Coordinates of C-alpha atoms in Angstrom, one line a residue:
X1 CA 18.2 11.9 30.3
X2 CA 17.4 9.5 27.5
X3 CA 16.0 6.1 28.5
X4 CA 16.4 2.8 26.7
X5 CA 13.4 1.0 25.2
X6 CA 12.7 -2.6 26.1
X7 CA 14.1 -5.2 23.7
X8 CA 12.1 -5.4 20.5
X9 CA 9.4 -8.0 21.2
X10 CA 9.2 -9.5 17.7
X11 CA 12.9 -9.7 17.1
X12 CA 14.2 -13.2 18.0
X13 CA 17.9 -13.9 18.6
X14 CA 17.9 -15.6 15.1
X15 CA 16.9 -12.5 13.1
X16 CA 18.1 -9.7 15.3
X17 CA 21.4 -10.0 13.4
X18 CA 19.4 -9.2 10.2
X19 CA 17.6 -6.2 11.7
X20 CA 20.9 -4.7 13.1
X21 CA 23.6 -6.5 11.1
X22 CA 27.3 -5.9 11.7
X23 CA 29.3 -5.3 8.5
X24 CA 32.8 -6.8 8.2
X25 CA 35.8 -4.5 7.8
X26 CA 36.0 -5.4 4.1
X27 CA 32.3 -4.6 3.6
X28 CA 32.8 -1.2 5.3
X29 CA 35.6 -0.5 3.0
X30 CA 33.3 -1.2 0.0
X31 CA 30.8 1.3 1.4
X32 CA 33.5 3.9 1.7
X33 CA 34.0 3.8 -2.0
X34 CA 30.5 5.4 -2.5
X35 CA 30.8 8.0 0.3
X36 CA 33.3 9.5 2.6
X37 CA 34.7 9.2 6.1
X38 CA 33.9 12.0 8.6
X39 CA 34.7 12.6 12.2
X40 CA 31.8 13.1 14.7
X41 CA 31.9 14.6 18.2
X42 CA 30.1 13.2 21.2
X43 CA 26.6 14.6 21.3
X44 CA 26.6 15.7 17.7
X45 CA 23.1 15.5 16.1
X46 CA 23.5 13.8 12.7
X47 CA 19.8 13.4 11.8
X48 CA 16.9 15.2 13.3
X49 CA 13.5 13.5 13.5
X50 CA 11.0 15.0 11.0
X51 CA 13.5 16.2 8.5
X52 CA 13.8 14.6 5.0
X53 CA 15.8 11.4 5.1
X54 CA 18.9 12.0 3.0
X55 CA 21.9 10.6 5.0
X56 CA 23.1 7.1 5.6
X57 CA 25.8 6.4 8.2
X58 CA 28.0 3.3 8.9
X59 CA 29.9 3.4 12.2
X60 CA 33.7 2.9 12.0
X61 CA 34.4 3.8 15.7
X62 CA 32.3 5.1 18.6
X63 CA 28.5 4.7 18.4
X64 CA 25.3 6.3 17.2
X65 CA 22.1 6.5 19.3
X66 CA 18.8 6.3 17.4
X67 CA 16.3 8.4 19.5
X68 CA 12.6 9.2 19.5
X69 CA 10.5 11.5 21.6
X70 CA 7.8 9.9 23.7
X71 CA 5.4 10.8 26.5
X72 CA 8.2 9.7 28.9
X73 CA 10.8 11.9 27.3
X74 CA 13.6 11.1 24.9
X75 CA 14.1 7.3 24.4
X76 CA 17.0 5.4 22.8
X77 CA 15.6 2.9 20.3
X78 CA 18.9 1.3 19.6
X79 CA 22.6 2.1 19.7
X80 CA 24.6 1.3 16.5
X81 CA 28.2 0.2 17.2
X82 CA 31.2 -0.3 14.9
X83 CA 30.1 -2.0 11.6
X84 CA 26.4 -1.2 12.1
X85 CA 24.5 1.4 10.1
X86 CA 21.6 3.8 10.4
X87 CA 18.4 4.1 8.4
X88 CA 15.2 2.4 7.3
X89 CA 12.8 2.5 4.3
X90 CA 12.1 6.3 4.6
X91 CA 15.7 6.7 3.3
X92 CA 14.9 4.9 0.0
X93 CA 11.7 7.0 -0.5
X94 CA 13.2 10.3 0.6
X95 CA 10.5 10.8 3.2
X96 CA 10.7 12.4 6.6
X97 CA 12.6 10.5 9.3
X98 CA 10.9 9.0 12.3
X99 CA 13.8 9.2 14.6
X100 CA 16.9 11.3 15.4
X101 CA 20.5 10.0 15.3
X102 CA 23.1 11.4 17.7
X103 CA 26.8 10.4 18.3
X104 CA 27.3 8.7 21.6
X105 CA 31.0 9.6 21.7
X106 CA 33.7 10.9 19.4
X107 CA 34.5 8.7 16.5
X108 CA 34.3 8.1 12.8
X109 CA 31.5 7.3 10.4
X110 CA 31.1 6.6 6.7
X111 CA 28.6 9.1 5.3
X112 CA 26.5 8.6 2.1
X113 CA 23.8 10.8 0.8
X114 CA 20.6 9.3 -0.6
X115 CA 21.8 9.2 -4.2
X116 CA 25.1 7.6 -3.2
X117 CA 23.2 4.9 -1.2
X118 CA 20.9 4.1 -4.2
X119 CA 24.0 3.7 -6.4
X120 CA 25.5 1.4 -3.7
X121 CA 22.4 -0.9 -3.5
X122 CA 22.0 -1.0 -7.3
X123 CA 25.6 -2.1 -7.9
X124 CA 26.7 -4.2 -4.9
X125 CA 24.4 -7.2 -4.7
X126 CA 25.7 -8.5 -1.3
X127 CA 25.5 -5.2 0.5
X128 CA 22.2 -4.4 -1.2
X129 CA 20.7 -7.6 0.3
X130 CA 22.0 -6.8 3.8
X131 CA 20.9 -3.1 3.8
X132 CA 17.5 -3.5 2.2
X133 CA 16.5 -6.5 4.4
X134 CA 17.5 -4.5 7.5
X135 CA 15.6 -1.4 6.3
X136 CA 12.4 -3.5 5.7
X137 CA 12.7 -5.4 9.0
X138 CA 13.2 -2.2 11.0
X139 CA 10.1 -0.7 9.5
X140 CA 8.1 -3.8 10.4
X141 CA 9.3 -3.5 14.0
X142 CA 8.4 0.2 14.1
X143 CA 4.9 -0.6 12.7
X144 CA 4.3 -3.5 15.0
X145 CA 5.2 -1.4 18.0
X146 CA 3.3 1.7 16.8
X147 CA 6.6 3.7 17.1
X148 CA 5.7 6.4 14.6
X149 CA 5.2 10.1 14.7
X150 CA 1.5 10.0 14.3
X151 CA -1.4 9.6 16.8
X152 CA -4.9 8.8 15.5
X153 CA -7.8 9.5 17.9
X154 CA -11.1 8.0 16.8
X155 CA -13.7 5.3 17.1
X156 CA -13.9 1.8 15.6
X157 CA -17.5 2.7 14.8
X158 CA -16.4 5.6 12.5
X159 CA -15.8 4.9 8.8
X160 CA -13.2 7.7 8.5
X161 CA -11.2 6.3 11.4
X162 CA -10.9 3.0 9.6
X163 CA -10.0 4.8 6.4
X164 CA -7.3 6.8 8.0
X165 CA -5.8 3.8 9.9
X166 CA -5.9 1.7 6.7
X167 CA -4.2 4.5 4.7
X168 CA -1.4 4.7 7.3
X169 CA -1.1 0.9 7.7
X170 CA -1.1 0.1 4.0
X171 CA 1.5 2.8 3.3
X172 CA 3.7 1.2 6.0
X173 CA 3.6 4.2 8.3
X174 CA 3.5 3.3 12.1
X175 CA 1.0 5.1 14.2
X176 CA -0.5 5.0 17.7
X177 CA -4.3 4.6 17.9
X178 CA -6.4 5.9 20.8
X179 CA -9.9 4.4 20.8
X180 CA -12.5 6.8 22.1
X181 CA -14.8 3.8 22.9
X182 CA -12.2 2.4 25.3
X183 CA -9.9 5.2 26.4
X184 CA -11.7 7.8 28.5
X185 CA -8.5 10.0 28.7
X186 CA -8.7 10.3 24.9
X187 CA -12.2 11.7 25.1
X188 CA -11.2 14.1 27.8
X189 CA -8.4 15.4 25.6
X190 CA -10.8 15.9 22.7
X191 CA -13.3 17.8 25.0
X192 CA -10.6 20.1 26.1
X193 CA -9.6 20.8 22.5
X194 CA -13.2 21.5 21.6
X195 CA -13.3 18.8 19.0
X196 CA -16.8 17.6 18.0
X197 CA -18.0 14.1 17.1
X198 CA -18.3 15.0 13.4
X199 CA -14.6 16.1 13.4
X200 CA -13.2 12.7 14.3
X201 CA -10.8 11.1 13.6
X202 CA -8.2 13.6 14.7
X203 CA -4.7 13.1 13.5
X204 CA -1.8 14.5 15.6
X205 CA 1.0 14.8 13.0
X206 CA 4.3 16.6 13.6
X207 CA 2.8 19.4 15.6
X208 CA -0.4 19.7 13.5
X209 CA -3.9 18.8 14.6
X210 CA -5.8 17.5 11.6
X211 CA -9.5 17.0 12.0
X212 CA -11.1 14.4 9.8
X213 CA -8.3 14.7 7.3
X214 CA -8.3 13.4 3.7
X215 CA -5.7 10.9 2.6
X216 CA -4.0 13.6 0.6
X217 CA -3.8 15.9 3.6
X218 CA -2.2 13.2 5.6
X219 CA 0.3 12.5 2.9
X220 CA 1.2 16.2 2.7
X221 CA 1.7 16.4 6.5
X222 CA 3.9 13.3 6.5
X223 CA 5.9 14.6 3.5
X224 CA 5.2 11.5 1.4
X225 CA 5.7 13.4 -1.8
X226 CA 8.1 16.2 -0.8
X227 CA 11.1 14.8 -2.8
X228 CA 9.1 14.6 -6.0
X229 CA 9.3 17.3 -8.7
X230 CA 5.9 17.1 -10.6
X231 CA 7.2 19.4 -13.4
X232 CA 9.9 16.9 -14.5
X233 CA 9.3 15.1 -17.8
X234 CA 9.5 11.3 -17.2
X235 CA 10.2 8.5 -19.7
X236 CA 7.1 6.8 -18.3
X237 CA 4.3 7.7 -15.9
X238 CA 2.5 4.7 -14.4
X239 CA -1.0 5.3 -13.0
X240 CA -1.8 2.8 -10.3
X241 CA 0.4 0.8 -7.9
X242 CA -1.3 -2.6 -7.9
X243 CA 0.8 -5.7 -8.9
X244 CA 0.8 -4.6 -12.6
X245 CA 1.9 -1.1 -11.9
X246 CA 4.5 -2.1 -9.4
X247 CA 6.0 -4.7 -11.8
X248 CA 6.2 -2.0 -14.5
X249 CA 7.9 0.4 -12.1
X250 CA 10.5 -2.2 -11.0
X251 CA 11.3 -3.3 -14.6
X252 CA 11.3 0.2 -16.0
X253 CA 13.5 1.7 -13.3
X254 CA 15.9 -1.2 -13.2
X255 CA 16.4 -0.7 -17.0
X256 CA 17.4 2.9 -16.5
X257 CA 14.1 4.7 -17.3
X258 CA 13.0 7.8 -15.5
X259 CA 9.8 6.5 -13.7
X260 CA 7.0 8.2 -11.8
X261 CA 4.2 6.2 -10.4
X262 CA 0.9 7.8 -9.2
X263 CA -1.2 5.9 -6.6
X264 CA -4.5 7.3 -5.2
X265 CA -4.4 5.2 -1.9
X266 CA -1.6 2.7 -1.2
X267 CA 0.5 0.1 -3.0
X268 CA -1.1 -3.2 -3.7
X269 CA -4.5 -2.4 -5.3
X270 CA -7.2 -5.0 -4.7
X271 CA -4.5 -7.5 -4.1
X272 CA -3.3 -5.4 -1.2
X273 CA -6.4 -6.4 0.7
X274 CA -5.8 -10.1 0.3
X275 CA -5.0 -11.7 3.7
X276 CA -3.0 -14.5 2.1
X277 CA -2.1 -15.4 -1.5
X278 CA -1.0 -19.0 -1.7
X279 CA -0.8 -19.7 -5.5
X280 CA 1.7 -17.0 -6.4
X281 CA 4.9 -18.4 -7.8
X282 CA 7.8 -18.6 -5.3
X283 CA 5.8 -18.3 -2.1
X284 CA 4.8 -21.9 -1.2
X285 CA 3.6 -20.9 2.3
X286 CA 1.7 -17.9 0.9
X287 CA 2.1 -14.2 1.5
X288 CA -0.3 -11.4 2.3
X289 CA -1.2 -9.0 -0.4
X290 CA 0.1 -6.1 1.7
X291 CA 3.5 -7.8 2.3
X292 CA 3.9 -8.6 -1.4
X293 CA 3.1 -5.0 -2.4
X294 CA 5.4 -3.6 0.3
X295 CA 8.3 -5.7 -1.0
X296 CA 7.6 -4.6 -4.6
X297 CA 7.3 -1.0 -3.5
X298 CA 10.7 -1.1 -1.8
X299 CA 12.2 -2.8 -4.8
X300 CA 10.9 -0.1 -7.2
X301 CA 12.4 2.6 -4.9
X302 CA 15.7 0.7 -4.7
X303 CA 16.0 1.2 -8.5
X304 CA 15.1 4.8 -8.4
X305 CA 11.4 4.9 -9.3
X306 CA 9.5 7.8 -7.7
X307 CA 6.1 7.0 -6.2
X308 CA 3.5 9.7 -5.6
X309 CA 1.0 8.6 -3.0
X310 CA -2.6 9.8 -2.3
X311 CA -2.8 11.4 -5.8
X312 CA -5.4 10.5 -8.4
X313 CA -5.3 11.1 -12.1
X314 CA -8.6 12.8 -13.1
X315 CA -7.8 13.6 -16.7
X316 CA -5.4 12.4 -19.4
X317 CA -4.4 15.1 -21.9
X318 CA -4.4 12.9 -25.0
X319 CA -4.3 15.6 -27.7
X320 CA -0.5 15.9 -27.9
X321 CA 2.8 14.5 -26.7
X322 CA 4.3 14.4 -24.2
X323 CA 1.1 13.2 -22.5
X324 CA 0.0 15.2 -19.5
X325 CA -2.0 13.8 -16.6
X326 CA -4.0 16.2 -14.5
X327 CA -4.2 15.4 -10.8
X328 CA -6.9 16.2 -8.2
X329 CA -5.0 19.2 -6.9
X330 CA -4.9 20.5 -10.5
X331 CA -1.2 19.9 -10.9
X332 CA 0.0 18.0 -13.9
X333 CA 2.7 15.4 -14.5
X334 CA 4.1 14.6 -18.0
X335 CA 5.5 11.5 -19.6
X336 CA 6.8 10.5 -23.0
X337 CA 4.8 7.3 -22.4
X338 CA 2.1 6.2 -20.0
X339 CA 1.1 2.8 -18.5
X340 CA -2.4 2.7 -17.2
X341 CA -2.7 0.3 -14.2
X342 CA -5.5 2.0 -12.4
X343 CA -7.3 -1.3 -11.7
X344 CA -10.9 -2.0 -10.8
X345 CA -13.0 -1.8 -7.7
X346 CA -15.6 -4.2 -6.3
X347 CA -19.2 -3.5 -7.2
X348 CA -21.6 -2.2 -4.6
X349 CA -24.5 -4.4 -3.6
X350 CA -27.8 -3.3 -4.9
X351 CA -29.3 -3.1 -1.4
X352 CA -31.2 -0.1 -0.2
X353 CA -29.4 1.9 2.5
X354 CA -26.2 -0.2 2.5
X355 CA -24.0 2.7 1.5
X356 CA -24.7 4.2 5.0
X357 CA -22.6 1.4 6.5
X358 CA -19.5 1.7 4.3
X359 CA -16.6 1.4 6.8
X360 CA -18.9 0.8 9.7
X361 CA -19.9 -2.8 9.0
X362 CA -19.5 -3.0 5.2
X363 CA -16.0 -3.7 4.0
X364 CA -14.3 -4.5 0.7
X365 CA -11.1 -6.0 2.1
X366 CA -10.2 -8.4 4.8
X367 CA -6.9 -7.3 6.4
X368 CA -5.7 -7.6 10.0
X369 CA -7.5 -4.4 10.9
X370 CA -10.9 -5.6 9.8
X371 CA -10.2 -8.9 11.5
X372 CA -9.7 -7.1 14.8
X373 CA -13.0 -5.3 14.5
X374 CA -15.0 -8.5 14.1
X375 CA -13.1 -10.9 16.4
X376 CA -15.3 -13.6 18.0
X377 CA -18.3 -12.4 15.9
X378 CA -20.3 -13.8 13.0
X379 CA -19.5 -12.3 9.6
X380 CA -20.9 -12.5 6.0
X381 CA -18.8 -12.7 2.9
X382 CA -20.5 -11.9 -0.4
X383 CA -18.7 -13.3 -3.5
X384 CA -17.3 -16.5 -5.0
X385 CA -13.9 -15.5 -6.3
X386 CA -10.4 -16.1 -4.9
X387 CA -10.4 -12.9 -2.9
X388 CA -13.7 -14.0 -1.2
X389 CA -12.3 -17.4 -0.5
X390 CA -9.0 -16.0 0.9
X391 CA -11.1 -13.7 3.2
X392 CA -13.3 -16.6 4.4
X393 CA -10.3 -18.8 5.4
X394 CA -8.6 -15.8 7.0
X395 CA -11.5 -14.6 9.0
X396 CA -12.5 -18.1 10.2
X397 CA -9.3 -18.0 12.3
X398 CA -10.7 -15.3 14.6
X399 CA -14.5 -15.1 13.9
X400 CA -17.1 -17.3 15.5
X401 CA -18.8 -18.1 12.1
X402 CA -18.4 -17.1 8.5
X403 CA -21.3 -17.2 6.1
X404 CA -20.3 -17.2 2.4
X405 CA -23.2 -16.1 0.2
X406 CA -22.9 -16.7 -3.6
X407 CA -25.5 -16.2 -6.3
X408 CA -24.3 -19.2 -8.4
X409 CA -24.7 -22.9 -7.7
X410 CA -21.2 -23.3 -6.4
X411 CA -17.6 -22.2 -6.4
X412 CA -16.0 -24.5 -8.9
X413 CA -16.2 -22.1 -11.8
X414 CA -14.8 -19.0 -10.0
X415 CA -12.4 -20.2 -7.3
X416 CA -9.2 -22.1 -7.1
X417 CA -9.5 -25.7 -6.0
X418 CA -7.2 -25.4 -3.0
X419 CA -9.4 -22.6 -1.5
X420 CA -12.6 -24.7 -2.1
X421 CA -11.0 -27.5 -0.1
X422 CA -10.1 -25.2 2.7
X423 CA -13.6 -23.9 2.8
X424 CA -15.2 -27.3 2.7
X425 CA -13.0 -28.6 5.5
X426 CA -13.6 -25.6 7.8
X427 CA -16.6 -26.1 10.2
X428 CA -16.7 -22.4 10.9
X429 CA -17.5 -21.5 7.3
X430 CA -21.0 -22.1 6.0
X431 CA -21.5 -21.8 2.2
X432 CA -24.9 -20.6 1.0
X433 CA -25.4 -21.0 -2.8
X434 CA -28.1 -19.3 -4.9
X435 CA -28.3 -16.7 -2.2
X436 CA -28.2 -12.9 -2.1
X437 CA -28.4 -10.1 0.4
X438 CA -31.7 -8.3 0.4
X439 CA -31.5 -5.8 3.3
X440 CA -29.5 -4.3 6.1
X441 CA -30.3 -2.2 9.1
X442 CA -28.7 -0.4 12.0
X443 CA -28.1 3.0 13.7
X444 CA -24.5 4.2 13.8
X445 CA -23.2 0.7 12.8
X446 CA -24.5 -2.2 10.8
X447 CA -26.6 -4.4 13.1
X448 CA -28.7 -6.7 11.0
X449 CA -28.5 -8.4 7.6
X450 CA -31.2 -10.2 5.6
X451 CA -30.7 -12.6 2.7
X452 CA -32.9 -14.7 0.5
X453 CA -32.4 -18.3 -0.5
X454 CA -32.9 -18.4 -4.3
X455 CA -34.1 -22.1 -4.2
X456 CA -36.7 -21.9 -1.5
X457 CA -37.5 -18.2 -1.7
X458 CA -37.2 -18.0 2.1
X459 CA -35.8 -14.8 3.5
X460 CA -34.0 -14.8 6.9
X461 CA -32.6 -12.1 9.0
X462 CA -29.5 -12.3 11.3
X463 CA -28.0 -10.0 13.9
X464 CA -24.7 -9.7 12.1
X465 CA -22.6 -6.6 12.3
X466 CA -20.0 -7.2 9.5
X467 CA -20.3 -7.9 5.8
X468 CA -17.5 -8.2 3.3
X469 CA -18.5 -7.4 -0.3
X470 CA -16.2 -8.9 -2.9
X471 CA -18.2 -9.2 -6.1
X472 CA -17.6 -8.2 -9.7
X473 CA -15.3 -5.4 -10.8
X474 CA -15.8 -1.8 -12.0
X475 CA -12.8 -0.5 -14.0
X476 CA -11.3 2.8 -12.9
X477 CA -11.5 4.5 -16.3
X478 CA -13.7 7.5 -15.8
X479 CA -10.7 9.8 -16.2
X480 CA -10.0 8.4 -19.6
X481 CA -13.2 9.1 -21.4
X482 CA -12.7 10.1 -25.0
X483 CA -9.0 9.2 -25.0
X484 CA -8.8 5.4 -25.5
X485 CA -11.1 2.7 -26.9
X486 CA -13.1 0.7 -24.3
X487 CA -15.4 -2.3 -24.3
X488 CA -19.1 -2.1 -23.3
X489 CA -18.2 -2.5 -19.6
X490 CA -15.6 0.3 -19.6
X491 CA -12.4 -1.9 -19.7
X492 CA -9.6 -0.6 -21.9
X493 CA -9.1 -2.4 -25.2
X494 CA -5.5 -3.1 -26.3
X495 CA -3.4 -4.8 -29.0
X496 CA -5.2 -7.5 -31.0
X497 CA -8.5 -6.7 -29.3
X498 CA -8.6 -3.3 -31.1
X499 CA -10.7 -3.5 -34.3
X500 CA -10.1 -1.5 -37.5
X501 CA -13.1 0.6 -36.5
X502 CA -11.5 1.4 -33.1
X503 CA -8.3 2.5 -34.8
X504 CA -10.1 4.5 -37.4
X505 CA -12.2 6.3 -34.8
X506 CA -9.0 7.1 -32.8
X507 CA -7.3 8.3 -36.0
X508 CA -4.3 5.9 -35.6
X509 CA -1.6 7.5 -37.7
X510 CA 1.4 5.2 -37.3
X511 CA 2.4 2.7 -40.1
X512 CA 2.6 -0.1 -37.5
X513 CA -0.4 -1.6 -35.6
X514 CA -0.6 -1.1 -31.9
X515 CA 1.8 -3.2 -29.8
X516 CA 0.5 -5.9 -27.4
X517 CA -1.0 -4.0 -24.4
X518 CA -1.0 -0.7 -26.3
X519 CA -4.2 1.3 -26.5
X520 CA -5.5 3.4 -29.4
X521 CA -3.1 6.2 -28.1
X522 CA 0.5 5.5 -29.3
X523 CA 2.7 5.1 -26.3
X524 CA -0.1 4.6 -23.9
X525 CA -0.5 1.1 -22.5
X526 CA -3.0 -0.6 -20.2
X527 CA -2.2 -3.5 -17.9
X528 CA -3.8 -5.5 -15.1
X529 CA -7.5 -5.4 -14.1
X530 CA -8.2 -2.2 -16.0
X531 CA -7.6 -4.0 -19.3
X532 CA -10.3 -5.8 -21.3
X533 CA -10.0 -9.6 -21.2
X534 CA -7.4 -9.5 -18.5
X535 CA -6.8 -12.7 -16.5
X536 CA -7.7 -11.9 -12.9
X537 CA -4.6 -13.2 -11.2
X538 CA -1.7 -11.5 -9.5
X539 CA 0.8 -13.4 -11.6
X540 CA -0.8 -12.3 -14.9
X541 CA -0.9 -8.6 -13.7
X542 CA 2.8 -8.8 -12.9
X543 CA 3.5 -10.3 -16.3
X544 CA 1.6 -7.6 -18.1
X545 CA 3.4 -4.9 -16.2
X546 CA 6.8 -6.2 -17.1
X547 CA 5.9 -6.9 -20.7
X548 CA 4.6 -3.4 -21.2
X549 CA 8.0 -2.0 -20.3
X550 CA 9.6 -3.8 -23.3
X551 CA 7.2 -2.0 -25.6
X552 CA 7.8 1.3 -23.8
X553 CA 11.5 1.1 -24.9
X554 CA 10.4 0.6 -28.5
X555 CA 8.1 3.7 -28.3
X556 CA 10.8 5.8 -26.8
X557 CA 13.1 4.8 -29.6
X558 CA 10.6 5.6 -32.4

C-alpha cells in the first residue's frame, strides 16, 4: 500500500499555496479552452514515472496522487484535489517524468498536451505566473529533498564524483548521494557488484548502472535531449547557455523564432558558479548565479526554445549557408543564423603538478557543493575580480579562514566597491597582495599549498586542502578557427572592431558593413565573454544577447 511522505520541510504555510495552488472555477474554465475534459476511473494511471512528460492535468472532481518509488515501496508525494494541477519543470522541457500520477477515485480532469500547455502559458499572463511559479518551486522541493530518480555512489575525494554531482545539480536534477567515505553499506554494495575504485562514481539511473559516466552519457540516460530533433533547420542556433546565450534564447523564442541552444555543461556559464550576485538590476538582496540561470532557462523553455544539454560544438561549417555545427557525437545541427555565446574559462595556475588536484582540492567555482566540502577549514582564493570577491564572502560564512591571494597591489581596479567593503569588514578574510601560489602537494587530495610574498620574497607553506582559482579568462573559440576574425588573445572581433583587413581576409561580400555584434561571417554573431572588448558583467552579457536578436531578424529578412 502506498504511504504518504512527511510534509515538505522547506514549504512554509505562506508559500505552500504557491507550490500547490488551487485554481478558481473561472481559471479552470480558461484552462479548458486550451485542452479538453476527460473522465478518469479510480486507480487509472495517467502518467508513468520515467516516460516523457507530455501531459498536464487540472482536477475538476476527484483527486490525483503523485507517486514515487522508494526503498520503502511506493510513496505518495502529494494528492491534488479539485482546482489543483499536476506537473513540474520537466513538462516544459519535454524530459522524463520523476513521478507517476494516478487517479484516487473516479472523477473529471482537464487534459492538455505539452504544446497546448505552452500555448496557455504564452497567452494567459495570470495563469502563466501561477503555473510556472508552482513548477519551479516543486522542482526546488524535489532537489532539496533529493527526491529524484538517480543515485550517485562516490567519494568527496574523487574529482569525477564532484563533476557528476555538479552536472546534476546545475541542471536542476535531484539526486541521492551515497558517500563511500561515510556510508559502509554503500561500499558493501559496490563490492558485491564488483565495482573497482577507478570506476567510481557509479550512477544508478532508471535501471542502468553507469560507471564513471561522462556528462553526455548521463544526459542520454535521463533523456535530457530526447524531444529534440537535431535535423530540423532552425532560425537561430545559439552556442552556450550563459547569461548572454540565455538572454538571446528568451528574446528570440518570445519573438517567434525557431530556437535551438547548445550547452556543453549546464545553464549559467561562469556566472552559474557565482554564490551571490548583488549588483544585477532588479535583485536588491542578490541572487545566486545558478538561481538566475535556472529562471532564465525556464523562461526560454516557456517561450518554446529547445535546449540541448551536454553537447559541445566542435566545428562550425562556415563555407555555406545554412550554417552547420558539428557536435562531439558527430551529429550536426543547422541554423539560418548563429549566435556564439560559448564564453570563457578561468586560466590554470602555472604551478607544477596542480592539475592533479582538479576537483580534489582545486576548484573554479564556489557553489553550495564546494562549500560543504570545505566547511570549518581554511581555504585559498586566487583572483581579484568580482567572482573571487563573491566567493570569498560566501565561503567566509562556513570556512574557518579565507586567504585571498592577488598579484596586484589591491582590489580597487578589478572589484566592485561593495565587495571590497565586505572583504575589509570580515575578520575571517585575509587579503594578501603582490602574492602568488608557487607550489602544491598531496596524495589523493590537495594537502599543502605554498605561496610567495612579492614584496618580501618570503615563501610560506600552509596545510590547506582547498584552493579556488578565479583568474583571467581563456575564450572558448578553438572550434571556430579559420571561420571568424579574432584578436591576439583568441576573442572574437565583431562590428566596429573589425578592420578593413579583417573583412578583406574573410571575403566579406555584402554591400553593408557588419552589424553590431556580427562577426566576419554574415549572420553569425558573438556575445558575452567570448567577444573581444566585452564588459565582464552579467548585465552587459544579457544586453548583448538581447541586442543580437534584433540583428538576427534583419539577417533573416535579407
